[in-house]
Coordinates of C-alpha atoms in Angstrom, one line a residue:
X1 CA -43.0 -43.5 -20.2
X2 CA -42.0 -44.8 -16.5
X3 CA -42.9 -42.7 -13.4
X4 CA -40.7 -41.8 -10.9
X5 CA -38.9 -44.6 -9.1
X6 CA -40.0 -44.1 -5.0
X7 CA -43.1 -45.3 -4.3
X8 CA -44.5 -47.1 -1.0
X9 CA -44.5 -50.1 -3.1
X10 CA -40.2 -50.5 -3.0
X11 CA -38.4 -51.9 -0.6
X12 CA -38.1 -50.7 3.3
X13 CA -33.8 -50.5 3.3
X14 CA -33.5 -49.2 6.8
X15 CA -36.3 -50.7 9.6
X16 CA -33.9 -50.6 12.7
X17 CA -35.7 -51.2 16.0
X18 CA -37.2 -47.9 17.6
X19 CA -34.6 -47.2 20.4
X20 CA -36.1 -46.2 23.8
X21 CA -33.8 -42.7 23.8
X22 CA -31.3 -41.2 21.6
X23 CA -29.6 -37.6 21.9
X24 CA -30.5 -36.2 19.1
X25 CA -33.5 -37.2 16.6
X26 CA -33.8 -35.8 12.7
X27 CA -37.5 -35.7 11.5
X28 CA -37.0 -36.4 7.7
X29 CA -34.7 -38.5 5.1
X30 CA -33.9 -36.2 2.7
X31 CA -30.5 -34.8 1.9
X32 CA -30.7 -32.2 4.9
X33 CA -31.5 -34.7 7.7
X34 CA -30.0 -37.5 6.2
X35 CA -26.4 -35.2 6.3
X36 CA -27.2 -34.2 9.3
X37 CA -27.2 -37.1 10.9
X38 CA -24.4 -38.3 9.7
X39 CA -21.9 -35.1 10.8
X40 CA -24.0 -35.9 14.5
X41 CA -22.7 -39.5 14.5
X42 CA -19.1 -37.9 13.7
X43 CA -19.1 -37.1 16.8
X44 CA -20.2 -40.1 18.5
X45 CA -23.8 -38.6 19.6
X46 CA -26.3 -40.8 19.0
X47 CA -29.0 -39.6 16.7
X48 CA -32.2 -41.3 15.2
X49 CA -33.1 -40.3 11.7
X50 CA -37.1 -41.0 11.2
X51 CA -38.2 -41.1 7.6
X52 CA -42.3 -41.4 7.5
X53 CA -41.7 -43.2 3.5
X54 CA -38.6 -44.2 2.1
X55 CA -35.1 -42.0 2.4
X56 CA -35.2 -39.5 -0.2
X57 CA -38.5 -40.2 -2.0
X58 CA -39.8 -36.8 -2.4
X59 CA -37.9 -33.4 -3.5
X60 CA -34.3 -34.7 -2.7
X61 CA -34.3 -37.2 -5.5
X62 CA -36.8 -35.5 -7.3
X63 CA -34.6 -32.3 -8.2
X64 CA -32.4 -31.6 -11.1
X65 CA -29.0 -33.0 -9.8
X66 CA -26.8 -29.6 -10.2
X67 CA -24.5 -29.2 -7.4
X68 CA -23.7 -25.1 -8.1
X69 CA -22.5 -22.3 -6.4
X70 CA -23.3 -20.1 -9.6
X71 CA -25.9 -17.7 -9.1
X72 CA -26.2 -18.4 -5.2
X73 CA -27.4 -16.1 -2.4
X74 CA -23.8 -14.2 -0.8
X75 CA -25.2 -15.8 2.5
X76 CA -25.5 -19.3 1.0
X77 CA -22.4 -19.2 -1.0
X78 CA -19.9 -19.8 1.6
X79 CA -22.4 -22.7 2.8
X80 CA -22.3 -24.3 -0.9
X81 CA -18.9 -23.9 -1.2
X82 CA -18.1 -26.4 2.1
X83 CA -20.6 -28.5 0.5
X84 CA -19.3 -29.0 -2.7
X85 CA -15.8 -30.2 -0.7
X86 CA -18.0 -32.2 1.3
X87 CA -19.7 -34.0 -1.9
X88 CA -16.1 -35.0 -3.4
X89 CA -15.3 -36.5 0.0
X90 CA -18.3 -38.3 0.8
X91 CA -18.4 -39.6 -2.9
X92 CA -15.2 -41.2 -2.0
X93 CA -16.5 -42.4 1.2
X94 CA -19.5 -43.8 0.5
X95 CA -17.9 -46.1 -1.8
X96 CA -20.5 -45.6 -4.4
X97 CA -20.7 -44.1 -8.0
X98 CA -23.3 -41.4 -7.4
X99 CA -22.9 -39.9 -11.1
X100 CA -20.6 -36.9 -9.5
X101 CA -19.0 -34.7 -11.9
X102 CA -17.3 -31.3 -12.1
X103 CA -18.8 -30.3 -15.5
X104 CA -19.9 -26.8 -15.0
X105 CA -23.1 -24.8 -14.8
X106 CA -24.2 -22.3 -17.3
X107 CA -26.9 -19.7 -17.6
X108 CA -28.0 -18.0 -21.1
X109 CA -28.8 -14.6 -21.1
X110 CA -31.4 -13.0 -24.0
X111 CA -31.1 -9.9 -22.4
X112 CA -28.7 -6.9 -21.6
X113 CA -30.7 -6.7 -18.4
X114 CA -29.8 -10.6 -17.8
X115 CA -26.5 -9.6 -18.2
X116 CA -26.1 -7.2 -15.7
X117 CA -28.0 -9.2 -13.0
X118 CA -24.9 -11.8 -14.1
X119 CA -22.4 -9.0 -13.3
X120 CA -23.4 -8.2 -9.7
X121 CA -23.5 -12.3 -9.1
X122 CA -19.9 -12.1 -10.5
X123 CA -18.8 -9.8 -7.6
X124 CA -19.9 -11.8 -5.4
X125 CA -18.4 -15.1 -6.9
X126 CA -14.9 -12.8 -7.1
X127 CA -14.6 -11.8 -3.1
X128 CA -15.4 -15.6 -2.2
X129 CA -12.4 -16.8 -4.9
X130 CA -15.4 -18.8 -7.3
X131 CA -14.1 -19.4 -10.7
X132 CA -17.8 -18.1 -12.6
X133 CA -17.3 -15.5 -15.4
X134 CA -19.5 -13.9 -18.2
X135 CA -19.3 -14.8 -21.8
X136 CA -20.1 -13.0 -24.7
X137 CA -22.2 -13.9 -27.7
X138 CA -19.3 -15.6 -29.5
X139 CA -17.8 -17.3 -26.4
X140 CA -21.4 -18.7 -25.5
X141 CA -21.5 -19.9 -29.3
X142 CA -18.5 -21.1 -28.8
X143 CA -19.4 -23.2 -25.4
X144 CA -22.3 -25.0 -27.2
X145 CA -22.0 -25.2 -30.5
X146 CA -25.1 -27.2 -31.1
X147 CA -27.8 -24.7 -30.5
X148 CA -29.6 -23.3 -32.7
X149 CA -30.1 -19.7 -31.6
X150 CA -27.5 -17.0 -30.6
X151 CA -27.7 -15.6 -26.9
X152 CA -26.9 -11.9 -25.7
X153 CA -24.0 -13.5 -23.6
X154 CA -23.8 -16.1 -20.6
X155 CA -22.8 -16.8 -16.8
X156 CA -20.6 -20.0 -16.3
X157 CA -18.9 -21.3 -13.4
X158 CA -16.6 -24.2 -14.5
X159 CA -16.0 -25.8 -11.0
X160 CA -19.9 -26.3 -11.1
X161 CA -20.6 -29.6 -10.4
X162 CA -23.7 -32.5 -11.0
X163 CA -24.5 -35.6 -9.4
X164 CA -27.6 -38.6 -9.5
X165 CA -29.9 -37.0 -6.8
X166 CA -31.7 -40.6 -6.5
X167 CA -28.8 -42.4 -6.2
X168 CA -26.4 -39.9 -4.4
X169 CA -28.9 -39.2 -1.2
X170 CA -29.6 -43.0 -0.4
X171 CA -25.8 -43.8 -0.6
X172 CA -25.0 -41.3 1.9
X173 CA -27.5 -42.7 4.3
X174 CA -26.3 -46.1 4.0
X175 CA -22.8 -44.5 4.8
X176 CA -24.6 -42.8 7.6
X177 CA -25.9 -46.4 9.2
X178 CA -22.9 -47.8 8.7
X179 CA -21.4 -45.0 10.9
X180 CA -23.4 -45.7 13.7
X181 CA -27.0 -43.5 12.8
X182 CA -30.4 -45.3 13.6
X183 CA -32.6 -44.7 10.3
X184 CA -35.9 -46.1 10.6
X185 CA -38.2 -45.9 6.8
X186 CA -42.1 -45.8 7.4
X187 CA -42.0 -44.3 10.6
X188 CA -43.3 -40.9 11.3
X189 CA -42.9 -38.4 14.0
X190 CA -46.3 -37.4 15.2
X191 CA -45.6 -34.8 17.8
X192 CA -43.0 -33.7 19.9
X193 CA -42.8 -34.6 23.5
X194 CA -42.8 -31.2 25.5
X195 CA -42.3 -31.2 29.4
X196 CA -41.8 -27.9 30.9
X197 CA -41.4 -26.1 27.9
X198 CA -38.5 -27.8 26.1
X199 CA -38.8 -30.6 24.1
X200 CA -38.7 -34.5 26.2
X201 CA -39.1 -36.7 23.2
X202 CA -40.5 -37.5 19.9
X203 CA -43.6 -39.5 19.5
X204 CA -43.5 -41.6 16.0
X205 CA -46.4 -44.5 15.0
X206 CA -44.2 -47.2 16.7
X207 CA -43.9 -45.3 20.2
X208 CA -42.2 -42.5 22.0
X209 CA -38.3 -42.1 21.7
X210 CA -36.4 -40.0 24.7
X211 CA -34.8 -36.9 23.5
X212 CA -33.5 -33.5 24.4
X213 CA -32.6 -32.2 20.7
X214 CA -35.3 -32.5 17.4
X215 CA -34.0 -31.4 14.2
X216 CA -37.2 -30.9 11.7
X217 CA -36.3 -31.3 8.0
X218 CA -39.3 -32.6 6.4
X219 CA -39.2 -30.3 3.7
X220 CA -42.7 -29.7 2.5
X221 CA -44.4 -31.2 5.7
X222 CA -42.4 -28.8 7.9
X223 CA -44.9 -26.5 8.6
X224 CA -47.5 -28.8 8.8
X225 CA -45.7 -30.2 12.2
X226 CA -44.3 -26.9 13.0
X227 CA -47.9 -25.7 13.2
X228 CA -49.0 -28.6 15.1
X229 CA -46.5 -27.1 18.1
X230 CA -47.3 -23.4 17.7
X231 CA -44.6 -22.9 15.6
X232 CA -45.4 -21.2 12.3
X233 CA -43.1 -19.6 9.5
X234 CA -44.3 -18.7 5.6
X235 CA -43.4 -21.8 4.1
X236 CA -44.9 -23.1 1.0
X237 CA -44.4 -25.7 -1.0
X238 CA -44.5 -25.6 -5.3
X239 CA -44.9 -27.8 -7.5
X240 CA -42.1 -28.5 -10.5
X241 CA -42.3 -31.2 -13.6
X242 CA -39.0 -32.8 -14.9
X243 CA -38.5 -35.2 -17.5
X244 CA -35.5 -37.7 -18.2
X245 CA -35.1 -38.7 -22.0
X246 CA -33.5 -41.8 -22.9
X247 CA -29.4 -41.5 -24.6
X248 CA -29.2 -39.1 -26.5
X249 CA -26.1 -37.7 -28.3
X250 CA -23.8 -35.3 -25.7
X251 CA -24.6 -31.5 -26.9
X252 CA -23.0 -30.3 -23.8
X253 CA -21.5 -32.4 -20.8
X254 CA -22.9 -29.4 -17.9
X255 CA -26.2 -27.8 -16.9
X256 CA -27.4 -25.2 -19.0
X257 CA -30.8 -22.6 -18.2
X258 CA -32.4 -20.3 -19.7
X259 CA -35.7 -18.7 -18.6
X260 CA -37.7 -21.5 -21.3
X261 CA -35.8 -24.4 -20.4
X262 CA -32.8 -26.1 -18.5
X263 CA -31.2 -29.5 -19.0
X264 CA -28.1 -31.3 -17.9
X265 CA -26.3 -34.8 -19.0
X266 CA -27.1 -37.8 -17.6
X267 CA -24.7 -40.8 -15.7
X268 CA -27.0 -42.7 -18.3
X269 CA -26.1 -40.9 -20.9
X270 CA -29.1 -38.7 -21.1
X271 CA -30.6 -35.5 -20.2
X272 CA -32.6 -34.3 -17.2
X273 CA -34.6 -31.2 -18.6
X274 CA -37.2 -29.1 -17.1
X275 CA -38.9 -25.7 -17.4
X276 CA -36.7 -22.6 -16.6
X277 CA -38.5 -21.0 -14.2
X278 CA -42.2 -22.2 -13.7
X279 CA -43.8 -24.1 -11.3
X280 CA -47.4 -24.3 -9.4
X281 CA -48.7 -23.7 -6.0
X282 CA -51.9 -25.1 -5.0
X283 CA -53.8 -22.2 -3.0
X284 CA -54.6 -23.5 0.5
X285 CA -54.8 -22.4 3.8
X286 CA -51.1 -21.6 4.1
X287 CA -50.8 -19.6 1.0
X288 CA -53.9 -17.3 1.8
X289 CA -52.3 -17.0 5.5
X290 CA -48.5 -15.9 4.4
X291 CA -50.0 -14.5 0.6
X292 CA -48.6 -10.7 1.8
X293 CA -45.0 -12.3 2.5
X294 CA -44.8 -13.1 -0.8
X295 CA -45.7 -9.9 -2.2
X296 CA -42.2 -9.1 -3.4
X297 CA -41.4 -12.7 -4.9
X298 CA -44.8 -12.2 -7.1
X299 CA -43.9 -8.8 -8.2
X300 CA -40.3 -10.1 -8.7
X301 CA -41.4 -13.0 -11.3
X302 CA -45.2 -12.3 -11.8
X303 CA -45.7 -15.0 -14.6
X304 CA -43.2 -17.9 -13.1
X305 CA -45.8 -19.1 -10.7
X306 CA -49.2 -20.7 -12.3
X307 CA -51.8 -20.9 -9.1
X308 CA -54.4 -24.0 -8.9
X309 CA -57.5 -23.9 -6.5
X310 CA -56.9 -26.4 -4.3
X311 CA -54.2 -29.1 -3.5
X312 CA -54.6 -33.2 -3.9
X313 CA -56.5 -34.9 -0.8
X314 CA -54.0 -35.0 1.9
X315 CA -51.0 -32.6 0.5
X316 CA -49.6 -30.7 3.3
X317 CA -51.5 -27.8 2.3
X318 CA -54.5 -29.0 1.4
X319 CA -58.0 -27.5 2.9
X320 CA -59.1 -30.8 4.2
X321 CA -55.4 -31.7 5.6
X322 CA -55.6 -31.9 9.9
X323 CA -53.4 -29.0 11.7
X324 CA -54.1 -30.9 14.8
X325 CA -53.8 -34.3 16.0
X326 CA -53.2 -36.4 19.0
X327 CA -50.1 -38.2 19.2
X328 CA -51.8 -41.4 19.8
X329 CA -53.6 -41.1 16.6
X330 CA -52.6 -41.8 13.2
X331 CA -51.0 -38.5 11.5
X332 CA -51.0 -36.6 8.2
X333 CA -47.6 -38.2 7.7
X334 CA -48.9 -41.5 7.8
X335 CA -51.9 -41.0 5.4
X336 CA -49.6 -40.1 2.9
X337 CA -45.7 -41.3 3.2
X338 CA -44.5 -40.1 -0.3
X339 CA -45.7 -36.9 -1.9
X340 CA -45.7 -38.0 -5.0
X341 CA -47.6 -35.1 -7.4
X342 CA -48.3 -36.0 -11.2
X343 CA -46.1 -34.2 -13.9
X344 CA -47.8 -31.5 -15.3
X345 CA -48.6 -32.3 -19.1
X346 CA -48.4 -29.0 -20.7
X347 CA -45.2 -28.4 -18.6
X348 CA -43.9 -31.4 -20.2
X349 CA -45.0 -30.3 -23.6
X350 CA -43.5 -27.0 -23.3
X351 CA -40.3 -28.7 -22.0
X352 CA -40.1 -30.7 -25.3
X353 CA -40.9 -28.0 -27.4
X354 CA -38.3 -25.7 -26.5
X355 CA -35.6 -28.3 -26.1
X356 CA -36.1 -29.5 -29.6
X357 CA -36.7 -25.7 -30.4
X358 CA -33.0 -24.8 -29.0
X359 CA -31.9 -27.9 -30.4
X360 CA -33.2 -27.9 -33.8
X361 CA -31.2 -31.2 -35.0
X362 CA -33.3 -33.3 -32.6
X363 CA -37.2 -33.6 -34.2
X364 CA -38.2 -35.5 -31.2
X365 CA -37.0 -36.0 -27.6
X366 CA -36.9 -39.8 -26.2
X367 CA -38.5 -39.1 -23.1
X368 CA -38.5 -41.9 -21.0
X369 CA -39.7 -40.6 -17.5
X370 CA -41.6 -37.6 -15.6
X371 CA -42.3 -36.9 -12.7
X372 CA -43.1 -33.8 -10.2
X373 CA -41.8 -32.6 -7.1
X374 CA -43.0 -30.4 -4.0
X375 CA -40.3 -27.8 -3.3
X376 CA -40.3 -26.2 0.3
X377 CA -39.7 -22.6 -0.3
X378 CA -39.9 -19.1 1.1
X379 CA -41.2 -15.5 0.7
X380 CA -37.4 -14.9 0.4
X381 CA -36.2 -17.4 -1.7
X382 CA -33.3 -18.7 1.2
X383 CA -34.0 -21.2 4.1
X384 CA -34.8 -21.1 7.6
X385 CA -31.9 -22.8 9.6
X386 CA -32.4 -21.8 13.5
X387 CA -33.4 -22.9 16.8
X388 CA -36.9 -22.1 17.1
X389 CA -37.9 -19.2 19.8
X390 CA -40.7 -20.9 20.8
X391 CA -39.5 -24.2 22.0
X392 CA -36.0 -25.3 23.5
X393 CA -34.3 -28.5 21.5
X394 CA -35.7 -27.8 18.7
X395 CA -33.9 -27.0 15.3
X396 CA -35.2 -26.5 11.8
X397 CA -34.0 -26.3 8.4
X398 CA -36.1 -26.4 5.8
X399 CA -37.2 -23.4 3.2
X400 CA -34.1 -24.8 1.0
X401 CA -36.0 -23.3 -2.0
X402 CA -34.8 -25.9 -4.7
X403 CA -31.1 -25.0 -3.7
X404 CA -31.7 -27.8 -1.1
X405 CA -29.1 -30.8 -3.2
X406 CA -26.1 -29.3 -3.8
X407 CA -26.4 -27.3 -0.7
X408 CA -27.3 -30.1 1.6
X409 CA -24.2 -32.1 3.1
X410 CA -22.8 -28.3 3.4
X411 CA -26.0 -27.2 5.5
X412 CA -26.1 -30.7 7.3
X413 CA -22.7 -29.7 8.8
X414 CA -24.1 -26.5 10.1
X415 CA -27.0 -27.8 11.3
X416 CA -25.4 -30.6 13.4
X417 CA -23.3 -28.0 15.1
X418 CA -26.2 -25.7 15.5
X419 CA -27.5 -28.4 17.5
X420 CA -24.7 -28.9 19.6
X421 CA -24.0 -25.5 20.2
X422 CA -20.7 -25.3 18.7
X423 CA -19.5 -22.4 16.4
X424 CA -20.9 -22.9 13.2
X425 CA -18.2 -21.2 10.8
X426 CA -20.6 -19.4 9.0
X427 CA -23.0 -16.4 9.5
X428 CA -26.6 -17.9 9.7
X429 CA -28.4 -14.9 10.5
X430 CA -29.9 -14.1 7.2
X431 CA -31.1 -18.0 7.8
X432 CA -32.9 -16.8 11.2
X433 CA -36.1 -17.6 12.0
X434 CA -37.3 -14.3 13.3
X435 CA -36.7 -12.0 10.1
X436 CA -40.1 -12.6 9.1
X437 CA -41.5 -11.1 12.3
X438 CA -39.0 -8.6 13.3
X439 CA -39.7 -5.7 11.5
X440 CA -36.9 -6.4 8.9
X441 CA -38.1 -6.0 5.3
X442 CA -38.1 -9.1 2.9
X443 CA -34.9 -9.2 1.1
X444 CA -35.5 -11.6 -2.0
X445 CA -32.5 -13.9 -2.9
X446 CA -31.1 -14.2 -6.4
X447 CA -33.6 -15.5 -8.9
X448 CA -30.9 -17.2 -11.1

């Protein structure tokens, strides 16, 4: 069994030089910054894109590959639908086979009361024109024929879509340089450059860059170098395992989830599976400062989170991490340019067990990888996208909660006209930064 693919040890594809200014920089290479900087350079703005490891090595290639509006938030479903018109044209123009397919996205329901928390998603994929609608026992039967156990009913959304997450995020940024976007790998942003309370500049390893506009995407390290600046919000970040198996025959050509187990086809020609809903947080200083925002999320889905002591040496969270360092010394970011967490071994013998379990006519399952990934989420399972309060210039997105893929060139979009100022054409203020300390009461997003 092969891990997963980034590592420090591959290849540095972008190194351009470290320009002296630029308008706008993006702090992080995943699908948020990378898309980001590429609507920027649309409109001939020059933007720097700083990556601290390689362009996409942690939770943007790491994550499933579904590209779905299906069981969205009603704030993030107009978002997801620009995005998934945005995927089919950047698939085009990138001028690469990223695996993209409109196969459809399914969920399985055991339960009458999974059922109805499909129907009130259903009204909301009605008033915004999305083709998902509710099977019953025989049409779900009838949708995948090759499992082994009848459901209650399903939620499917044909115009659903999937795509190779490690191949799909560094194509776009190599249609990003090639439309004019400085991406530098192995170089991360220390600090920001305030002067007179707005941000001046970023300071990376190699020196300082000029700028009036920073745009943090870093997904798990956000708040990390939010924190560094004053700047705090109740981000965490969670730990998921995910195993690709070798070809296998097709039993369905879509993603499929239950609450055991979710799977979807392969551009190889075979299956990307994971756990339906669990995942681990490693209890640091983070999680026991923001534990009471997440009161509702716990009571919401005691059981899906499994809590370990203390993170890895040098994980964003972790008790020995620095919140504070000078921008002439060497960073967090740089101790550790890939967060690359180990599968989880009982996740990936409970992933095998109840594949093979809903797929009785395979014995075993060829798995030929596994691998883990950090995902940035939040008390309310939706992002933050705002400028922050605190300090002038700057922007950040991050929170994406594992809807972060299919969602991305769709936020990138609104995030490059946040920074510019220009109307956005969506309502962002569920996205604000302030509802965690304005009074408002935590308003959990759809756990499907």
């Amino acid at each position: 069994m092969t891990n997963f693919p980034f590592t420090e040890a591959m290849p540095i594809q972008f190194q351009a030089p470290l320009p002296k200014a630029s308008e706008v920089v993006v702090i992080g290479g995943g699908v948020i910054g990378v898309t980001t900087a590429l609507f920027l350079a649309r409109r001939n703005i020059s933007v720097t894109l700083l990556e601290k490891g390689r362009i996409a090595g942690e939770q943007s290639s790491r994550n499933w590959g579904w590209i779905r509006q299906q069981g969205r938030d009603a704030d993030e479903l107009p978002v997801v639908i620009e995005a998934q018109r945005l995927w089919r044209q950047l698939a085009e123009e990138c001028g690469e086979d990223i695996g993209l397919k409109q196969t459809g996205v399914t969920y399985l329901a055991r339960t009458d009361k999974e059922m109805a928390g499909f129907a009130k998603f259903l009204k909301i994929a009605q008033i915004h024109g999305v083709d998902t609608r509710l099977l019953d026992q025989g049409e779900t039967a009838k949708l995948i024929p090759a499992m082994s156990r009848s459901f209650k009913g399903a939620m499917t959304t044909p115009s659903d879509m999937r795509a190779e997450p490690w191949v799909a995020v560094s194509a776009l940024a190599r249609l990003a340089a090639r439309e004019g976007v400085t991406i530098i790998e192995n170089c991360a942003a220390r600090t920001l450059d305030i002067s007179a309370g707005r941000v001046s500049g970023v300071w990376t390893e190699h020196g300082r860059i000029a700028t009036s506009s920073a745009v943090v995407a870093s997904g798990a390290w956000t708040l990390l170098f939010l924190r560094a600046h004053g700047v705090s919000i109740p981000q965490l970040s969670v730990r998921a395992t995910v195993a690709a198996t070798g070809p296998m025959p097709e039993i369905h050509s879509g993603a499929v989830a239950d609450d055991r187990i979710a799977f979807r086809r392969r551009q190889d020609g075979g299956y990307t599976l994971a756990s339906g809903g669990s995942s681990q947080l490693y209890v640091g200083p983070d999680a026991f400062r923001h534990a009471t925002k997440y009161v509702s999320a716990l009571m919401a889905n005691p059981f899906g989170t499994h809590y370990l002591p203390a993170a890895p040496r040098g994980y964003p969270d972790g008790w020995s991490t620095p919140r504070r360092w000078n921008a002439d010394e060497e960073s967090p970011f740089e101790r550790m340019r890939i967060l690359n967490p180990a599968p989880r071994s009982s996740a990936l013998r409970d992933i095998e067990r109840e594949f093979t379990a809903l797929f009785k006519q395979f014995k075993t399952v060829p798995i030929k990888a596994s691998w883990a990934g950090m995902i940035d989420a939040m008390p309310d399972v939706v992002p933050v996208v705002d400028r922050a309060a605190e300090i002038p210039g700057l922007v950040i997105a991050t929170g994406m909660s594992g809807h972060g893929f299919g969602i991305g060139p769709g936020m990138g979009r609104v995030v490059s006209d946040l920074v510019q100022g220009n109307e956005i054409g969506h309502d962002l203020h569920r996205f604000r930064q302030s509802r965690f300390s304005d009074g408002s009461p935590i308003k959990l997003g759809p756990s499907l």
